Amino acid sequence: MNYLERRVIHGVLLLAGVSVLCFAFGVMAPGDFFDEMKLNPQISPATVAALRSQYGIDQPLPLRYGRWVESVLRGEWGYSFAYNCPVRSLLMVRAGNTLLLTTLATLLAWLIALPLGVWTANRRGRWDDRLGLAGTTLLLSVPELVIALVLLYLAVRTHALPAGGMVSVGFGGLGKQAQLIDLASHLVIPAATLVLASLPLLVRHIRASVLEVLQAPFVQAARAHGIGGARLLFRYVLPAAANPLSSLLGLSIGGLLSGSLLVEVITGWPGMGPLLLEASLARDVHVVIGAVMASTFFMIAGSMVADVLLVVLDPRVRLGST
Amino acid sequence: MKTEEAAQRARTPAHIRAVGLSKSYVQRAPFSHKKFAIDALLDVQLEVSPATLTALVGESGSGKSTLARCLAMLEKPDCGEIWFEGKEISRSGSWELAWLRPKIQMIHQDSAGALNPRFTAAQVIAEPLEIQRRESGPKLRSRVCELMEEVGLPANWADRRPLELSGGQRQRLAIARAIALKPAFLILDESLSGLDLSTQAQILNLLLDLQKAHSLTYLLISHDLSLVEQVADFVAVMHQGRMVEHGAGQDIFGSPRHAHTRELLGSVRLVESAFRAAQAGGQQ
């Protein structure tokens, strides 16, 4: 069995374990979706009991788990009590919206952080490095929530950008190009919030990795041979600094589905965040489990991508694994 | 090398000379963040004659490696001058450094760390030749094989990576890379430490053979005073960033003048006698 097959089996087992725990904790938590109905005098206890029976909530936990697994195998991922539809159709739309936002934000954050981290590492101790460090410290100390609120405030005051949602009213009637512009303008605030929130951590990690490699004896030896500039950066420094960064990239991929929940709620982006919040408050347990499982899948996939990248990038890992 | 021969060489103009070299590093205190300077080099004077082996000794933190890095132009001294082949090089710009780099090479202690782990042996040796535009194409490959054989590595190992070589083989590869550019001055920064005794002897013999063949000038940084006593023409002793004693090897080991040199030699003799006593105890 090769390395990749082992990792896939490991991932599937991990997903199964997470599903058991998630299901058990979700179901054993006090209260369920129909508890609020009991407070409504217009709905009789018999009706509530009938509904509980219809959705199988009154059945024992192992049986409910078995039914949920069966629905996962059918591709439905359980049933949403609130939306009265299979969880899969709900998740697919919301996960698509979230991925559109987070993929763009992650890509932008890496595209900005990579040159910035390399630059500040090369300029260690100079004014531009200090400025970069001060900037990242400031951004690190400001919570995501505050960044989002400041950007929303600016959007409301200047009317330059839409302050919430994913598309404007009458989006369907617009032409292709206008639709694209409308979507892009709605993306600016949530994406900028995510970029600004993740940028300091990425820049600092990249700076630290590059700094460590710049001080490595083989880079010093290369310098002593007169190797410098772009050749030193691309043939020596970046490939060596890529090892810790591939793990960081794995984490970024892992957080694609779960890293933007709060920002989505604040900026009104119709992604997984608002769905998960509503489902948690309403105890729509299958939706919560489905969302957690999807996030776990991304976490596992991200960690696998990081491991595969490490094997591809570092001959020492390749030699060690053979 | 005999003392007369060393004395003869000492009369010839210095190959590399450090004059009043000082270097300090500014650091910050852990909690107060107040700046303070650590003096790594203080008014250091050193002369290395052509085709000789000068050993630089001293306890850890005495400034040996900083001096070596300044001489290799990997760091700029705060003040002082470095003269190499009759030219003052400490203020060299990038153009002058491009001329200078191939002539001064350094071989590190950590051969595993000093070789790019992603390169094959051939790439390691070819890189400086390519960057200095000395060879290209099939000539480059044959020059690489030639250099590998010169340092005792089979040419068919050209596609092996440093990780696939032993410590001694890696050090041979580092030597091949260093001599590829036909340098005149080689700094051996504890290059023999960390190797077992037989490998150490093999590498030392290789270095001495190469010195004879190419008239190389060596600056050997070492903690192994018994090795230094055997191979060094001249010895320079450093203590707390200062050069406290500098002279012919036999003079330094025979009649050390500075208290720190005596202390250094005394501690080695103490360790040797303790080792002999322990050995004698074990045999009984």
XYZ file of C-alpha atoms in Angstrom, chain B residues 10-283:
274
model
C 56.702 34.408 6.840
C 59.207 36.763 5.232
C 57.248 36.791 1.967
C 54.392 39.346 1.658
C 51.176 38.280 3.419
C 48.510 36.637 1.282
C 45.753 38.009 3.463
C 46.142 40.557 6.229
C 43.628 41.917 8.737
C 44.524 45.296 10.219
C 42.688 46.680 13.251
C 39.558 44.708 12.448
C 36.565 45.315 14.741
C 33.037 44.006 14.557
C 30.198 44.307 17.036
C 26.610 43.123 17.015
C 23.811 45.204 18.471
C 21.288 43.249 20.500
C 18.382 44.079 22.747
C 17.975 43.068 26.388
C 15.153 40.509 26.836
C 12.761 42.600 28.950
C 13.935 46.209 28.917
C 14.617 46.041 25.131
C 17.617 48.308 25.727
C 20.222 48.105 22.996
C 23.666 46.810 23.862
C 26.647 45.909 21.728
C 28.539 42.620 21.796
C 32.107 43.071 20.613
C 32.870 40.020 18.478
C 36.172 41.415 17.169
C 38.344 44.078 18.773
C 41.269 45.572 16.875
C 42.298 42.214 15.399
C 45.594 41.941 13.511
C 46.308 38.811 11.470
C 48.710 37.929 8.696
C 48.494 34.753 6.665
C 51.456 33.987 4.412
C 50.995 32.378 0.992
C 50.817 28.577 0.823
C 50.918 28.129 4.599
C 48.479 26.677 7.075
C 47.567 29.117 9.833
C 45.448 27.765 12.657
C 43.021 30.014 14.495
C 42.336 28.729 17.995
C 40.413 29.982 20.993
C 37.486 29.057 23.173
C 33.904 29.159 21.881
C 32.672 32.729 21.436
C 36.172 34.176 21.102
C 35.406 35.585 17.636
C 37.106 33.000 15.389
C 34.110 32.418 13.124
C 33.305 36.147 12.943
C 36.876 36.803 11.807
C 36.576 34.006 9.240
C 33.284 35.398 7.940
C 34.812 38.884 7.656
C 37.811 37.490 5.762
C 35.452 35.547 3.466
C 33.556 38.820 2.859
C 30.363 37.312 4.201
C 30.226 40.112 6.765
C 31.522 43.656 6.662
C 33.727 44.713 9.569
C 32.750 47.879 11.451
C 36.259 49.231 11.073
C 39.713 48.086 10.052
C 41.168 46.864 6.796
C 41.469 43.528 5.023
C 44.253 43.244 2.478
C 44.179 40.372 -0.018
C 46.885 39.928 -2.649
C 47.938 43.531 -2.117
C 44.443 45.048 -2.401
C 42.278 46.486 0.355
C 39.010 44.550 0.070
C 36.942 45.366 3.169
C 35.004 48.136 1.358
C 34.598 46.202 -1.901
C 31.507 46.838 -3.962
C 29.561 44.125 -5.766
C 31.814 44.278 -8.882
C 34.986 43.785 -6.863
C 33.299 41.062 -4.804
C 32.470 39.161 -7.992
C 36.225 39.081 -8.737
C 37.071 38.242 -5.142
C 34.540 35.523 -4.305
C 36.148 32.702 -6.322
C 39.544 33.408 -4.750
C 38.422 33.065 -1.116
C 36.438 29.965 -0.242
C 35.138 28.576 3.004
C 34.496 24.967 4.067
C 32.063 24.650 6.948
C 31.944 22.164 9.819
C 28.383 21.063 9.125
C 28.785 19.548 5.682
C 25.159 18.346 5.690
C 23.934 21.880 6.294
C 26.451 23.520 3.961
C 25.287 21.587 0.884
C 21.917 22.289 -0.674
C 19.931 19.117 0.138
C 17.881 19.508 -3.039
C 20.899 19.371 -5.352
C 22.770 16.325 -6.613
C 26.536 16.110 -6.087
C 27.054 17.234 -9.690
C 24.772 20.251 -9.236
C 26.544 21.206 -6.005
C 29.909 21.373 -7.780
C 28.566 22.780 -11.050
C 26.677 25.683 -9.454
C 29.722 27.933 -8.719
C 31.259 27.033 -12.102
C 28.042 28.032 -13.857
C 27.571 31.241 -11.923
C 31.162 32.307 -12.530
C 30.742 31.256 -16.195
C 33.830 29.069 -16.049
C 32.338 26.041 -17.861
C 29.130 25.026 -19.591
C 27.587 22.089 -21.440
C 29.523 18.795 -21.703
C 32.747 20.490 -20.520
C 30.997 21.382 -17.264
C 30.000 17.752 -16.654
C 33.520 16.470 -17.358
C 35.033 19.161 -15.094
C 32.605 18.106 -12.316
C 33.658 14.447 -12.702
C 37.312 15.501 -12.690
C 36.837 17.430 -9.438
C 34.958 14.537 -7.832
C 37.787 12.170 -8.646
C 40.360 14.674 -7.386
C 38.758 14.638 -3.920
C 38.324 10.850 -3.938
C 34.654 10.573 -4.861
C 33.694 8.182 -7.689
C 32.420 10.150 -10.693
C 29.419 7.815 -10.994
C 28.114 9.250 -7.707
C 27.413 12.532 -9.487
C 23.656 12.034 -9.280
C 23.581 11.227 -5.565
C 22.226 13.822 -3.173
C 24.156 14.940 -0.048
C 21.776 12.929 2.141
C 22.935 9.729 0.434
C 26.586 10.366 1.338
C 28.421 9.796 4.630
C 29.852 12.693 6.673
C 33.334 12.239 5.216
C 32.012 11.928 1.657
C 29.957 15.091 2.141
C 33.055 16.920 3.359
C 34.913 15.725 0.223
C 32.037 17.078 -1.866
C 32.263 20.428 -0.033
C 36.014 20.495 -0.755
C 35.390 19.719 -4.434
C 32.935 22.611 -4.595
C 35.394 24.918 -2.838
C 38.334 24.113 -5.148
C 36.169 24.194 -8.291
C 36.802 27.909 -8.700
C 40.570 27.467 -8.163
C 40.724 29.606 -5.031
C 43.927 30.904 -3.503
C 42.740 31.109 0.104
C 40.632 28.488 1.873
C 39.024 28.976 5.269
C 38.399 25.662 7.024
C 35.818 26.543 9.672
C 36.094 23.503 11.960
C 35.855 21.402 8.812
C 37.375 18.367 10.505
C 35.209 18.428 13.618
C 32.392 15.955 13.850
C 34.215 13.323 11.781
C 35.584 10.077 13.183
C 39.367 9.904 13.571
C 40.137 7.855 10.462
C 37.897 10.042 8.259
C 39.446 13.128 9.860
C 42.909 11.836 8.914
C 41.785 11.067 5.336
C 40.249 14.530 4.868
C 43.315 16.176 6.408
C 45.621 14.265 4.041
C 43.408 15.278 1.126
C 43.571 18.935 2.182
C 47.357 18.802 2.567
C 47.726 17.106 -0.846
C 45.529 19.772 -2.419
C 47.574 22.477 -0.691
C 50.740 21.086 -2.268
C 49.135 20.606 -5.683
C 47.489 24.042 -5.909
C 49.690 26.129 -3.540
C 46.669 26.891 -1.397
C 46.719 29.095 1.687
C 44.701 27.706 4.573
C 43.170 29.284 7.644
C 42.128 26.391 9.873
C 39.710 27.115 12.705
C 39.872 24.294 15.215
C 39.375 23.366 18.838
C 41.608 20.314 18.422
C 44.956 21.639 19.644
C 46.812 18.348 19.158
C 45.786 18.402 15.466
C 46.811 22.062 15.217
C 50.204 21.263 16.772
C 50.822 18.643 14.077
C 49.759 20.537 10.977
C 49.901 24.293 11.551
C 52.762 26.439 10.296
C 51.436 29.392 12.253
C 49.002 29.667 15.129
C 46.830 32.626 16.094
C 45.119 32.597 19.493
C 41.914 34.555 20.078
C 40.322 35.485 23.384
C 37.188 37.597 23.865
C 37.381 39.099 20.376
C 41.086 39.990 20.582
C 44.082 38.358 18.942
C 46.217 37.623 21.985
C 49.064 35.716 20.379
C 50.235 34.991 16.854
C 53.370 33.214 15.737
C 54.993 30.065 14.411
C 53.294 26.881 15.622
C 56.362 25.514 17.415
C 56.908 28.802 19.272
C 53.305 29.010 20.438
C 53.208 25.395 21.605
C 56.799 25.451 22.940
C 56.749 28.695 24.853
C 53.354 30.349 24.994
C 53.670 33.964 26.093
C 50.106 34.986 26.789
C 48.340 33.750 29.914
C 45.259 32.680 27.926
C 47.359 30.541 25.533
C 48.978 28.844 28.534
C 45.541 28.306 30.052
C 44.241 26.860 26.751
C 47.188 24.493 26.360
C 47.063 23.602 30.068
C 43.412 22.607 29.865
C 44.137 20.345 26.883
C 47.028 18.688 28.729
C 44.782 18.276 31.769
C 42.149 16.510 29.670
C 44.814 14.340 28.011
C 46.307 13.255 31.342
C 42.845 12.563 32.786
C 42.080 10.481 29.682
C 45.345 8.539 30.026
C 44.645 7.950 33.727
C 41.158 6.708 32.905
C 42.598 4.437 30.198
C 45.219 3.049 32.602
C 42.479 2.457 35.212
C 40.386 0.586 32.657
C 43.251 -1.678 31.653
